[in-house]
């Protein structure tokens, strides 16, 4: 259950120590189990992905949820072994096994009977748990692995598209199995979990790539490197349009990566040099190396 487009990038590019990885996974398992047992299960709500399928089967056939989560997830880990590596597969197997074990053995209190609070905060704890496990180089839900593998054969669909389609099917079945109201609350749980997952992975200081086209590219480079202390990449391009006949003129283009909190300062600094500078910014899921601000928990 995750909306990310590049799970392999998210899972494998953070050079944490194994102790730090293990800590993230353990906390993630406890958080996800708390969200499930203290909120969702007593109200018969479900999450998305493989966890949601397991919860649906548990509700329909009265089977142990912990066993279903383990049995349904492990084949996806096996399928992803060759694609994502042995360490990833081992961490994920241990994480999913730990989640199943905690669900089976650890008692959690039923926090609230309010349906709205149950849906929202159940999603918060589940999303945080999945996100922390991913920060540790593992997954607690095999949906992402399945979508990644399938997307390699269906080039017209991204990983996030496949995950969305799968969850639409799951919640459609939930309407038949659980009823309309629990299914709608379950969708709210999924949306809350997705937002928290994104926040845990990217944080408030999400990386942003910025491309700047200006006649004063060298001055802008100096401002970014000397005043803001960030690295830049310069590459050459040509102007494609000009009212005064300057089409085709070569100029240097500036590219840099900053966090979302640094972005207003960057824009102000660039506009002080050239108010007419053309600035394009776009989200980056993660970045490593170079002269960039290190985000918390990375």
PDB file of C-alpha atoms in Angstrom:
ATOM      1  CA  UNK A   1       0.000   0.000   0.000  1.00  0.00           C
ATOM      2  CA  UNK A   2       2.128   2.871  -1.163  1.00  0.00           C
ATOM      3  CA  UNK A   3       1.767   5.568  -3.698  1.00  0.00           C
ATOM      4  CA  UNK A   4       5.368   5.889  -4.648  1.00  0.00           C
ATOM      5  CA  UNK A   5       6.420   5.564  -8.299  1.00  0.00           C
ATOM      6  CA  UNK A   6       9.965   4.295  -7.677  1.00  0.00           C
ATOM      7  CA  UNK A   7       9.994   1.896  -4.738  1.00  0.00           C
ATOM      8  CA  UNK A   8      13.394   0.461  -5.601  1.00  0.00           C
ATOM      9  CA  UNK A   9      14.863   3.959  -5.278  1.00  0.00           C
ATOM     10  CA  UNK A  10      13.073   4.598  -2.009  1.00  0.00           C
ATOM     11  CA  UNK A  11      14.157   1.295  -0.536  1.00  0.00           C
ATOM     12  CA  UNK A  12      17.755   0.989  -1.593  1.00  0.00           C
ATOM     13  CA  UNK A  13      19.420   4.387  -1.720  1.00  0.00           C
ATOM     14  CA  UNK A  14      19.648   5.267   1.980  1.00  0.00           C
ATOM     15  CA  UNK A  15      23.009   4.200   3.459  1.00  0.00           C
ATOM     16  CA  UNK A  16      21.777   3.431   6.956  1.00  0.00           C
ATOM     17  CA  UNK A  17      23.699   1.119   9.236  1.00  0.00           C
ATOM     18  CA  UNK A  18      22.105  -2.273   9.784  1.00  0.00           C
ATOM     19  CA  UNK A  19      21.355  -1.315  13.400  1.00  0.00           C
ATOM     20  CA  UNK A  20      19.512   1.801  12.231  1.00  0.00           C
ATOM     21  CA  UNK A  21      17.675  -0.240   9.596  1.00  0.00           C
ATOM     22  CA  UNK A  22      16.613  -2.768  12.206  1.00  0.00           C
ATOM     23  CA  UNK A  23      15.398  -0.002  14.522  1.00  0.00           C
ATOM     24  CA  UNK A  24      13.297   1.556  11.760  1.00  0.00           C
ATOM     25  CA  UNK A  25      11.767  -1.818  10.887  1.00  0.00           C
ATOM     26  CA  UNK A  26      10.988  -2.705  14.522  1.00  0.00           C
ATOM     27  CA  UNK A  27       9.315   0.642  15.210  1.00  0.00           C
ATOM     28  CA  UNK A  28       7.478   0.354  11.894  1.00  0.00           C
ATOM     29  CA  UNK A  29       6.155  -3.099  12.762  1.00  0.00           C
ATOM     30  CA  UNK A  30       4.915  -1.929  16.171  1.00  0.00           C
ATOM     31  CA  UNK A  31       3.278   1.177  14.696  1.00  0.00           C
ATOM     32  CA  UNK A  32       1.502  -0.778  11.936  1.00  0.00           C
ATOM     33  CA  UNK A  33       0.330  -3.455  14.372  1.00  0.00           C
ATOM     34  CA  UNK A  34      -0.944  -0.773  16.751  1.00  0.00           C
ATOM     35  CA  UNK A  35      -2.896   0.884  13.933  1.00  0.00           C
ATOM     36  CA  UNK A  36      -4.464  -2.428  12.949  1.00  0.00           C
ATOM     37  CA  UNK A  37      -5.340  -3.826  16.381  1.00  0.00           C
ATOM     38  CA  UNK A  38      -6.120  -0.636  18.307  1.00  0.00           C
ATOM     39  CA  UNK A  39      -8.192   0.987  15.580  1.00  0.00           C
ATOM     40  CA  UNK A  40      -9.212  -0.911  12.460  1.00  0.00           C
ATOM     41  CA  UNK A  41      -9.970  -4.476  13.483  1.00  0.00           C
ATOM     42  CA  UNK A  42     -12.560  -3.691  16.154  1.00  0.00           C
ATOM     43  CA  UNK A  43     -14.458  -1.463  13.709  1.00  0.00           C
ATOM     44  CA  UNK A  44     -14.127  -3.915  10.772  1.00  0.00           C
ATOM     45  CA  UNK A  45     -12.247  -1.416   8.624  1.00  0.00           C
ATOM     46  CA  UNK A  46      -9.488  -2.456   6.235  1.00  0.00           C
ATOM     47  CA  UNK A  47      -6.389  -0.961   4.694  1.00  0.00           C
ATOM     48  CA  UNK A  48      -5.347  -1.164   1.057  1.00  0.00           C
ATOM     49  CA  UNK A  49      -2.935  -3.543  -0.636  1.00  0.00           C
ATOM     50  CA  UNK A  50      -2.061  -7.044   0.494  1.00  0.00           C
ATOM     51  CA  UNK A  51      -2.886  -6.088   4.081  1.00  0.00           C
ATOM     52  CA  UNK A  52      -6.376  -5.116   2.954  1.00  0.00           C
ATOM     53  CA  UNK A  53      -6.798  -8.402   1.073  1.00  0.00           C
ATOM     54  CA  UNK A  54      -5.713 -10.295   4.187  1.00  0.00           C
ATOM     55  CA  UNK A  55      -8.193  -8.360   6.331  1.00  0.00           C
ATOM     56  CA  UNK A  56     -11.003  -9.034   3.855  1.00  0.00           C
ATOM     57  CA  UNK A  57     -10.275 -12.759   3.833  1.00  0.00           C
ATOM     58  CA  UNK A  58     -10.031 -12.799   7.623  1.00  0.00           C
ATOM     59  CA  UNK A  59     -13.437 -11.104   7.881  1.00  0.00           C
ATOM     60  CA  UNK A  60     -15.094 -13.272   5.226  1.00  0.00           C
ATOM     61  CA  UNK A  61     -13.769 -16.674   6.320  1.00  0.00           C
ATOM     62  CA  UNK A  62     -12.891 -16.004   9.986  1.00  0.00           C
ATOM     63  CA  UNK A  63      -9.229 -16.899   9.487  1.00  0.00           C
ATOM     64  CA  UNK A  64      -6.326 -15.574  11.618  1.00  0.00           C
ATOM     65  CA  UNK A  65      -5.143 -12.249  10.191  1.00  0.00           C
ATOM     66  CA  UNK A  66      -1.546 -12.824  11.258  1.00  0.00           C
ATOM     67  CA  UNK A  67      -1.323 -16.066   9.254  1.00  0.00           C
ATOM     68  CA  UNK A  68      -2.938 -14.511   6.181  1.00  0.00           C
ATOM     69  CA  UNK A  69      -0.580 -11.524   6.185  1.00  0.00           C
ATOM     70  CA  UNK A  70       2.391 -13.873   6.337  1.00  0.00           C
ATOM     71  CA  UNK A  71       1.156 -16.350   3.725  1.00  0.00           C
ATOM     72  CA  UNK A  72      -0.040 -13.788   1.159  1.00  0.00           C
ATOM     73  CA  UNK A  73       2.965 -11.455   1.435  1.00  0.00           C
ATOM     74  CA  UNK A  74       5.818 -13.936   1.293  1.00  0.00           C
ATOM     75  CA  UNK A  75       5.283 -15.001  -2.365  1.00  0.00           C
ATOM     76  CA  UNK A  76       5.714 -11.364  -3.394  1.00  0.00           C
ATOM     77  CA  UNK A  77       8.959 -11.181  -1.447  1.00  0.00           C
ATOM     78  CA  UNK A  78      10.141 -14.311  -3.247  1.00  0.00           C
ATOM     79  CA  UNK A  79       9.197 -12.790  -6.619  1.00  0.00           C
ATOM     80  CA  UNK A  80      11.112  -9.624  -5.820  1.00  0.00           C
ATOM     81  CA  UNK A  81      14.218 -11.457  -4.627  1.00  0.00           C
ATOM     82  CA  UNK A  82      16.031 -11.232  -7.957  1.00  0.00           C
ATOM     83  CA  UNK A  83      14.883  -7.675  -8.681  1.00  0.00           C
ATOM     84  CA  UNK A  84      15.549  -5.947  -5.352  1.00  0.00           C
ATOM     85  CA  UNK A  85      18.279  -8.086  -3.833  1.00  0.00           C
ATOM     86  CA  UNK A  86      18.831 -10.579  -1.047  1.00  0.00           C
ATOM     87  CA  UNK A  87      19.146  -8.014   1.737  1.00  0.00           C
ATOM     88  CA  UNK A  88      15.882  -6.373   0.804  1.00  0.00           C
ATOM     89  CA  UNK A  89      14.106  -9.723   0.626  1.00  0.00           C
ATOM     90  CA  UNK A  90      15.494 -10.811   3.997  1.00  0.00           C
ATOM     91  CA  UNK A  91      14.604  -7.536   5.714  1.00  0.00           C
ATOM     92  CA  UNK A  92      11.115  -7.599   4.260  1.00  0.00           C
ATOM     93  CA  UNK A  93      10.554 -11.222   5.237  1.00  0.00           C
ATOM     94  CA  UNK A  94      11.647 -10.441   8.783  1.00  0.00           C
ATOM     95  CA  UNK A  95       9.480  -7.311   8.859  1.00  0.00           C
ATOM     96  CA  UNK A  96       6.375  -9.113   7.616  1.00  0.00           C
ATOM     97  CA  UNK A  97       7.079 -12.045   9.927  1.00  0.00           C
ATOM     98  CA  UNK A  98       7.505  -9.619  12.818  1.00  0.00           C
ATOM     99  CA  UNK A  99       4.209  -7.915  11.973  1.00  0.00           C
ATOM    100  CA  UNK A 100       2.424 -11.273  11.897  1.00  0.00           C
ATOM    101  CA  UNK A 101       4.018 -12.246  15.211  1.00  0.00           C
ATOM    102  CA  UNK A 102       3.088  -8.984  16.940  1.00  0.00           C
ATOM    103  CA  UNK A 103      -0.482  -9.207  15.663  1.00  0.00           C
ATOM    104  CA  UNK A 104      -0.765 -12.751  16.985  1.00  0.00           C
ATOM    105  CA  UNK A 105       0.881 -12.326  20.387  1.00  0.00           C
ATOM    106  CA  UNK A 106       0.879  -8.705  21.556  1.00  0.00           C
ATOM    107  CA  UNK A 107      -2.326  -7.293  23.070  1.00  0.00           C
ATOM    108  CA  UNK A 108      -3.182  -3.694  22.155  1.00  0.00           C
ATOM    109  CA  UNK A 109      -5.947  -1.586  23.730  1.00  0.00           C
ATOM    110  CA  UNK A 110      -8.993  -0.532  21.711  1.00  0.00           C
ATOM    111  CA  UNK A 111      -8.350   3.200  21.683  1.00  0.00           C
ATOM    112  CA  UNK A 112     -11.652   4.655  20.458  1.00  0.00           C
ATOM    113  CA  UNK A 113     -15.072   3.663  19.155  1.00  0.00           C
ATOM    114  CA  UNK A 114     -15.498   6.859  17.148  1.00  0.00           C
ATOM    115  CA  UNK A 115     -15.546   5.723  13.509  1.00  0.00           C
ATOM    116  CA  UNK A 116     -13.953   8.851  12.046  1.00  0.00           C
ATOM    117  CA  UNK A 117     -11.106   8.856  14.575  1.00  0.00           C
ATOM    118  CA  UNK A 118     -10.636   5.142  14.021  1.00  0.00           C
ATOM    119  CA  UNK A 119     -10.331   5.563  10.253  1.00  0.00           C
ATOM    120  CA  UNK A 120      -7.968   8.547  10.391  1.00  0.00           C
ATOM    121  CA  UNK A 121      -5.654   7.502  13.207  1.00  0.00           C
ATOM    122  CA  UNK A 122      -5.610   3.872  12.125  1.00  0.00           C
ATOM    123  CA  UNK A 123      -4.316   5.115   8.775  1.00  0.00           C
ATOM    124  CA  UNK A 124      -1.816   7.415  10.483  1.00  0.00           C
ATOM    125  CA  UNK A 125      -0.185   4.609  12.468  1.00  0.00           C
ATOM    126  CA  UNK A 126      -0.245   2.154   9.561  1.00  0.00           C
ATOM    127  CA  UNK A 127       1.227   4.697   7.128  1.00  0.00           C
ATOM    128  CA  UNK A 128       3.912   5.648   9.638  1.00  0.00           C
ATOM    129  CA  UNK A 129       4.730   1.983  10.191  1.00  0.00           C
ATOM    130  CA  UNK A 130       5.046   1.167   6.505  1.00  0.00           C
ATOM    131  CA  UNK A 131       7.091   4.312   5.908  1.00  0.00           C
ATOM    132  CA  UNK A 132       9.509   3.594   8.745  1.00  0.00           C
ATOM    133  CA  UNK A 133       9.966   0.021   7.543  1.00  0.00           C
ATOM    134  CA  UNK A 134      10.756   1.364   4.060  1.00  0.00           C
ATOM    135  CA  UNK A 135      13.286   3.735   5.598  1.00  0.00           C
ATOM    136  CA  UNK A 136      14.876   0.610   7.035  1.00  0.00           C
ATOM    137  CA  UNK A 137      15.068  -1.033   3.611  1.00  0.00           C
ATOM    138  CA  UNK A 138      12.024  -3.312   3.885  1.00  0.00           C
ATOM    139  CA  UNK A 139       8.320  -3.403   3.116  1.00  0.00           C
ATOM    140  CA  UNK A 140       5.424  -4.583   5.252  1.00  0.00           C
ATOM    141  CA  UNK A 141       3.122  -5.011   2.260  1.00  0.00           C
ATOM    142  CA  UNK A 142       3.911  -6.880  -0.954  1.00  0.00           C
ATOM    143  CA  UNK A 143       1.676  -4.738  -3.168  1.00  0.00           C
ATOM    144  CA  UNK A 144       4.493  -2.426  -4.142  1.00  0.00           C
ATOM    145  CA  UNK A 145       6.737  -5.303  -5.234  1.00  0.00           C
ATOM    146  CA  UNK A 146       3.950  -6.861  -7.306  1.00  0.00           C
ATOM    147  CA  UNK A 147       3.140  -3.539  -8.979  1.00  0.00           C
ATOM    148  CA  UNK A 148       6.820  -2.898  -9.728  1.00  0.00           C
ATOM    149  CA  UNK A 149       7.235  -6.275 -11.406  1.00  0.00           C
ATOM    150  CA  UNK A 150       4.004  -6.042 -13.404  1.00  0.00           C
ATOM    151  CA  UNK A 151       4.776  -2.471 -14.556  1.00  0.00           C
ATOM    152  CA  UNK A 152       7.866  -3.770 -16.369  1.00  0.00           C
ATOM    153  CA  UNK A 153       5.607  -5.652 -18.750  1.00  0.00           C
ATOM    154  CA  UNK A 154       2.804  -3.050 -18.935  1.00  0.00           C
ATOM    155  CA  UNK A 155       4.752  -0.015 -20.074  1.00  0.00           C
ATOM    156  CA  UNK A 156       1.676   2.222 -20.281  1.00  0.00           C
ATOM    157  CA  UNK A 157       1.045   1.963 -16.539  1.00  0.00           C
ATOM    158  CA  UNK A 158       3.235   3.277 -13.735  1.00  0.00           C
ATOM    159  CA  UNK A 159       3.651   1.515 -10.397  1.00  0.00           C
ATOM    160  CA  UNK A 160       1.325   4.025  -8.730  1.00  0.00           C
ATOM    161  CA  UNK A 161      -1.330   3.389 -11.413  1.00  0.00           C
ATOM    162  CA  UNK A 162      -1.258  -0.343 -10.755  1.00  0.00           C
ATOM    163  CA  UNK A 163      -1.448   0.154  -6.991  1.00  0.00           C
ATOM    164  CA  UNK A 164      -4.427   2.468  -7.452  1.00  0.00           C
ATOM    165  CA  UNK A 165      -6.222  -0.047  -9.700  1.00  0.00           C
ATOM    166  CA  UNK A 166      -5.598  -2.840  -7.207  1.00  0.00           C
ATOM    167  CA  UNK A 167      -6.956  -0.778  -4.329  1.00  0.00           C
ATOM    168  CA  UNK A 168     -10.055   0.232  -6.294  1.00  0.00           C
ATOM    169  CA  UNK A 169     -10.769  -3.479  -6.741  1.00  0.00           C
ATOM    170  CA  UNK A 170     -10.098  -4.203  -3.054  1.00  0.00           C
ATOM    171  CA  UNK A 171     -12.411  -1.471  -1.803  1.00  0.00           C
ATOM    172  CA  UNK A 172     -15.040  -2.486  -4.351  1.00  0.00           C
ATOM    173  CA  UNK A 173     -15.010  -6.004  -2.894  1.00  0.00           C
ATOM    174  CA  UNK A 174     -15.062  -4.477   0.609  1.00  0.00           C
ATOM    175  CA  UNK A 175     -18.425  -2.894  -0.192  1.00  0.00           C
ATOM    176  CA  UNK A 176     -19.830  -6.388  -0.796  1.00  0.00           C
ATOM    177  CA  UNK A 177     -18.116  -8.076   2.155  1.00  0.00           C
ATOM    178  CA  UNK A 178     -18.189  -5.366   4.850  1.00  0.00           C
ATOM    179  CA  UNK A 179     -20.936  -3.024   3.675  1.00  0.00           C
ATOM    180  CA  UNK A 180     -20.890   0.467   2.191  1.00  0.00           C
ATOM    181  CA  UNK A 181     -20.123   2.485   5.325  1.00  0.00           C
ATOM    182  CA  UNK A 182     -17.152   0.387   6.534  1.00  0.00           C
ATOM    183  CA  UNK A 183     -15.779   0.378   2.987  1.00  0.00           C
ATOM    184  CA  UNK A 184     -15.980   4.176   2.785  1.00  0.00           C
ATOM    185  CA  UNK A 185     -14.278   4.574   6.150  1.00  0.00           C
ATOM    186  CA  UNK A 186     -11.645   2.107   4.938  1.00  0.00           C
ATOM    187  CA  UNK A 187     -10.944   4.346   1.935  1.00  0.00           C
ATOM    188  CA  UNK A 188     -10.411   7.224   4.364  1.00  0.00           C
ATOM    189  CA  UNK A 189      -7.962   5.023   6.269  1.00  0.00           C
ATOM    190  CA  UNK A 190      -6.075   4.323   3.053  1.00  0.00           C
ATOM    191  CA  UNK A 191      -5.852   8.013   2.123  1.00  0.00           C
ATOM    192  CA  UNK A 192      -4.609   8.919   5.619  1.00  0.00           C
ATOM    193  CA  UNK A 193      -2.025   6.135   5.493  1.00  0.00           C
ATOM    194  CA  UNK A 194      -0.837   7.230   2.033  1.00  0.00           C
ATOM    195  CA  UNK A 195      -0.301  10.834   3.142  1.00  0.00           C
ATOM    196  CA  UNK A 196       1.563   9.845   6.301  1.00  0.00           C
ATOM    197  CA  UNK A 197       3.661   7.361   4.324  1.00  0.00           C
ATOM    198  CA  UNK A 198       4.675  10.109   1.905  1.00  0.00           C
ATOM    199  CA  UNK A 199       5.546  12.417   4.805  1.00  0.00           C
ATOM    200  CA  UNK A 200       7.674   9.764   6.543  1.00  0.00           C
ATOM    201  CA  UNK A 201       9.565   9.030   3.313  1.00  0.00           C
ATOM    202  CA  UNK A 202      10.032  12.617   2.139  1.00  0.00           C
ATOM    203  CA  UNK A 203       9.531  14.717   5.248  1.00  0.00           C
ATOM    204  CA  UNK A 204       8.654  18.393   5.333  1.00  0.00           C
ATOM    205  CA  UNK A 205      11.964  19.098   3.590  1.00  0.00           C
ATOM    206  CA  UNK A 206      11.202  17.288   0.371  1.00  0.00           C
ATOM    207  CA  UNK A 207      13.849  17.669  -2.308  1.00  0.00           C
ATOM    208  CA  UNK A 208      13.018  19.898  -5.264  1.00  0.00           C
ATOM    209  CA  UNK A 209      14.933  20.082  -8.527  1.00  0.00           C
ATOM    210  CA  UNK A 210      15.237  23.601  -9.941  1.00  0.00           C
ATOM    211  CA  UNK A 211      16.250  24.514 -13.509  1.00  0.00           C
ATOM    212  CA  UNK A 212      17.095  28.165 -14.155  1.00  0.00           C
ATOM    213  CA  UNK A 213      17.469  29.728 -17.599  1.00  0.00           C
ATOM    214  CA  UNK A 214      18.935  33.221 -17.603  1.00  0.00           C
ATOM    215  CA  UNK A 215      21.353  35.497 -19.429  1.00  0.00           C
ATOM    216  CA  UNK A 216      23.114  35.896 -16.091  1.00  0.00           C
ATOM    217  CA  UNK A 217      23.694  32.211 -15.420  1.00  0.00           C
ATOM    218  CA  UNK A 218      27.210  32.660 -14.047  1.00  0.00           C
ATOM    219  CA  UNK A 219      26.067  35.270 -11.527  1.00  0.00           C
ATOM    220  CA  UNK A 220      23.217  32.972 -10.471  1.00  0.00           C
ATOM    221  CA  UNK A 221      25.689  30.100 -10.099  1.00  0.00           C
ATOM    222  CA  UNK A 222      27.821  32.213  -7.761  1.00  0.00           C
ATOM    223  CA  UNK A 223      24.797  33.197  -5.665  1.00  0.00           C
ATOM    224  CA  UNK A 224      23.693  29.575  -5.244  1.00  0.00           C
ATOM    225  CA  UNK A 225      27.155  28.217  -4.449  1.00  0.00           C
ATOM    226  CA  UNK A 226      28.539  31.099  -2.378  1.00  0.00           C
ATOM    227  CA  UNK A 227      25.484  32.629  -0.718  1.00  0.00           C
ATOM    228  CA  UNK A 228      23.229  29.570  -0.348  1.00  0.00           C
ATOM    229  CA  UNK A 229      26.010  26.982  -0.095  1.00  0.00           C
ATOM    230  CA  UNK A 230      24.439  24.502  -2.522  1.00  0.00           C
ATOM    231  CA  UNK A 231      25.946  22.703  -5.474  1.00  0.00           C
ATOM    232  CA  UNK A 232      24.925  23.359  -9.074  1.00  0.00           C
ATOM    233  CA  UNK A 233      25.286  21.672 -12.442  1.00  0.00           C
ATOM    234  CA  UNK A 234      25.781  23.835 -15.523  1.00  0.00           C
ATOM    235  CA  UNK A 235      24.850  22.568 -18.962  1.00  0.00           C
ATOM    236  CA  UNK A 236      24.588  24.280 -22.304  1.00  0.00           C
ATOM    237  CA  UNK A 237      21.391  24.968 -24.209  1.00  0.00           C
ATOM    238  CA  UNK A 238      20.034  27.209 -26.931  1.00  0.00           C
ATOM    239  CA  UNK A 239      17.215  29.719 -26.797  1.00  0.00           C
ATOM    240  CA  UNK A 240      14.219  28.508 -28.780  1.00  0.00           C
ATOM    241  CA  UNK A 241      12.290  31.738 -29.159  1.00  0.00           C
ATOM    242  CA  UNK A 242      13.073  35.414 -29.278  1.00  0.00           C
ATOM    243  CA  UNK A 243      11.230  38.551 -30.371  1.00  0.00           C
ATOM    244  CA  UNK A 244      14.483  40.316 -31.186  1.00  0.00           C
ATOM    245  CA  UNK A 245      15.943  37.606 -33.400  1.00  0.00           C
ATOM    246  CA  UNK A 246      18.065  35.932 -30.714  1.00  0.00           C
ATOM    247  CA  UNK A 247      16.661  32.446 -31.356  1.00  0.00           C
ATOM    248  CA  UNK A 248      19.382  29.794 -31.219  1.00  0.00           C
ATOM    249  CA  UNK A 249      21.741  31.784 -28.976  1.00  0.00           C
ATOM    250  CA  UNK A 250      23.746  29.463 -26.713  1.00  0.00           C
ATOM    251  CA  UNK A 251      23.523  29.985 -22.967  1.00  0.00           C
ATOM    252  CA  UNK A 252      24.373  28.095 -19.811  1.00  0.00           C
ATOM    253  CA  UNK A 253      21.499  26.545 -17.876  1.00  0.00           C
ATOM    254  CA  UNK A 254      21.715  26.148 -14.100  1.00  0.00           C
ATOM    255  CA  UNK A 255      20.388  23.091 -12.286  1.00  0.00           C
ATOM    256  CA  UNK A 256      20.352  22.624  -8.520  1.00  0.00           C
ATOM    257  CA  UNK A 257      18.584  20.571  -5.853  1.00  0.00           C
ATOM    258  CA  UNK A 258      17.255  22.161  -2.664  1.00  0.00           C
ATOM    259  CA  UNK A 259      14.766  21.221   0.008  1.00  0.00           C
ATOM    260  CA  UNK A 260      11.268  22.651  -0.011  1.00  0.00           C
ATOM    261  CA  UNK A 261      12.134  24.957   2.894  1.00  0.00           C
ATOM    262  CA  UNK A 262      15.128  26.375   0.983  1.00  0.00           C
ATOM    263  CA  UNK A 263      13.101  27.037  -2.167  1.00  0.00           C
ATOM    264  CA  UNK A 264      11.733  30.539  -1.275  1.00  0.00           C
ATOM    265  CA  UNK A 265      15.268  31.760  -0.474  1.00  0.00           C
ATOM    266  CA  UNK A 266      16.562  30.377  -3.755  1.00  0.00           C
ATOM    267  CA  UNK A 267      13.819  32.035  -5.800  1.00  0.00           C
ATOM    268  CA  UNK A 268      14.406  35.378  -4.071  1.00  0.00           C
ATOM    269  CA  UNK A 269      18.166  35.183  -4.641  1.00  0.00           C
ATOM    270  CA  UNK A 270      17.728  34.344  -8.341  1.00  0.00           C
ATOM    271  CA  UNK A 271      15.200  37.115  -8.930  1.00  0.00           C
ATOM    272  CA  UNK A 272      17.549  39.643  -7.331  1.00  0.00           C
ATOM    273  CA  UNK A 273      20.105  38.759 -10.008  1.00  0.00           C
ATOM    274  CA  UNK A 274      17.640  38.458 -12.903  1.00  0.00           C
ATOM    275  CA  UNK A 275      13.934  39.278 -12.367  1.00  0.00           C
ATOM    276  CA  UNK A 276      13.181  37.774 -15.802  1.00  0.00           C
ATOM    277  CA  UNK A 277      14.898  34.426 -15.128  1.00  0.00           C
ATOM    278  CA  UNK A 278      12.908  31.391 -16.239  1.00  0.00           C
ATOM    279  CA  UNK A 279      12.615  29.021 -13.252  1.00  0.00           C
ATOM    280  CA  UNK A 280      11.216  25.486 -13.425  1.00  0.00           C
ATOM    281  CA  UNK A 281      10.866  23.391 -10.281  1.00  0.00           C
ATOM    282  CA  UNK A 282       9.776  19.786  -9.826  1.00  0.00           C
ATOM    283  CA  UNK A 283       9.593  17.234  -7.072  1.00  0.00           C
ATOM    284  CA  UNK A 284      12.406  14.747  -6.502  1.00  0.00           C
ATOM    285  CA  UNK A 285      11.683  11.645  -4.434  1.00  0.00           C
ATOM    286  CA  UNK A 286      15.217  11.443  -3.083  1.00  0.00           C
ATOM    287  CA  UNK A 287      18.775  12.609  -3.729  1.00  0.00           C
ATOM    288  CA  UNK A 288      22.182  11.431  -2.566  1.00  0.00           C
ATOM    289  CA  UNK A 289      25.703  12.816  -2.816  1.00  0.00           C
ATOM    290  CA  UNK A 290      26.705  16.270  -3.993  1.00  0.00           C
ATOM    291  CA  UNK A 291      26.233  19.411  -1.919  1.00  0.00           C
ATOM    292  CA  UNK A 292      22.646  19.148  -0.724  1.00  0.00           C
ATOM    293  CA  UNK A 293      21.066  19.650   2.661  1.00  0.00           C
ATOM    294  CA  UNK A 294      20.729  16.368   4.524  1.00  0.00           C
ATOM    295  CA  UNK A 295      17.166  15.766   5.634  1.00  0.00           C
ATOM    296  CA  UNK A 296      16.218  14.532   9.090  1.00  0.00           C
ATOM    297  CA  UNK A 297      16.326  10.732   9.558  1.00  0.00           C
ATOM    298  CA  UNK A 298      18.350  10.241   6.351  1.00  0.00           C
TER     299      UNK A 298
END
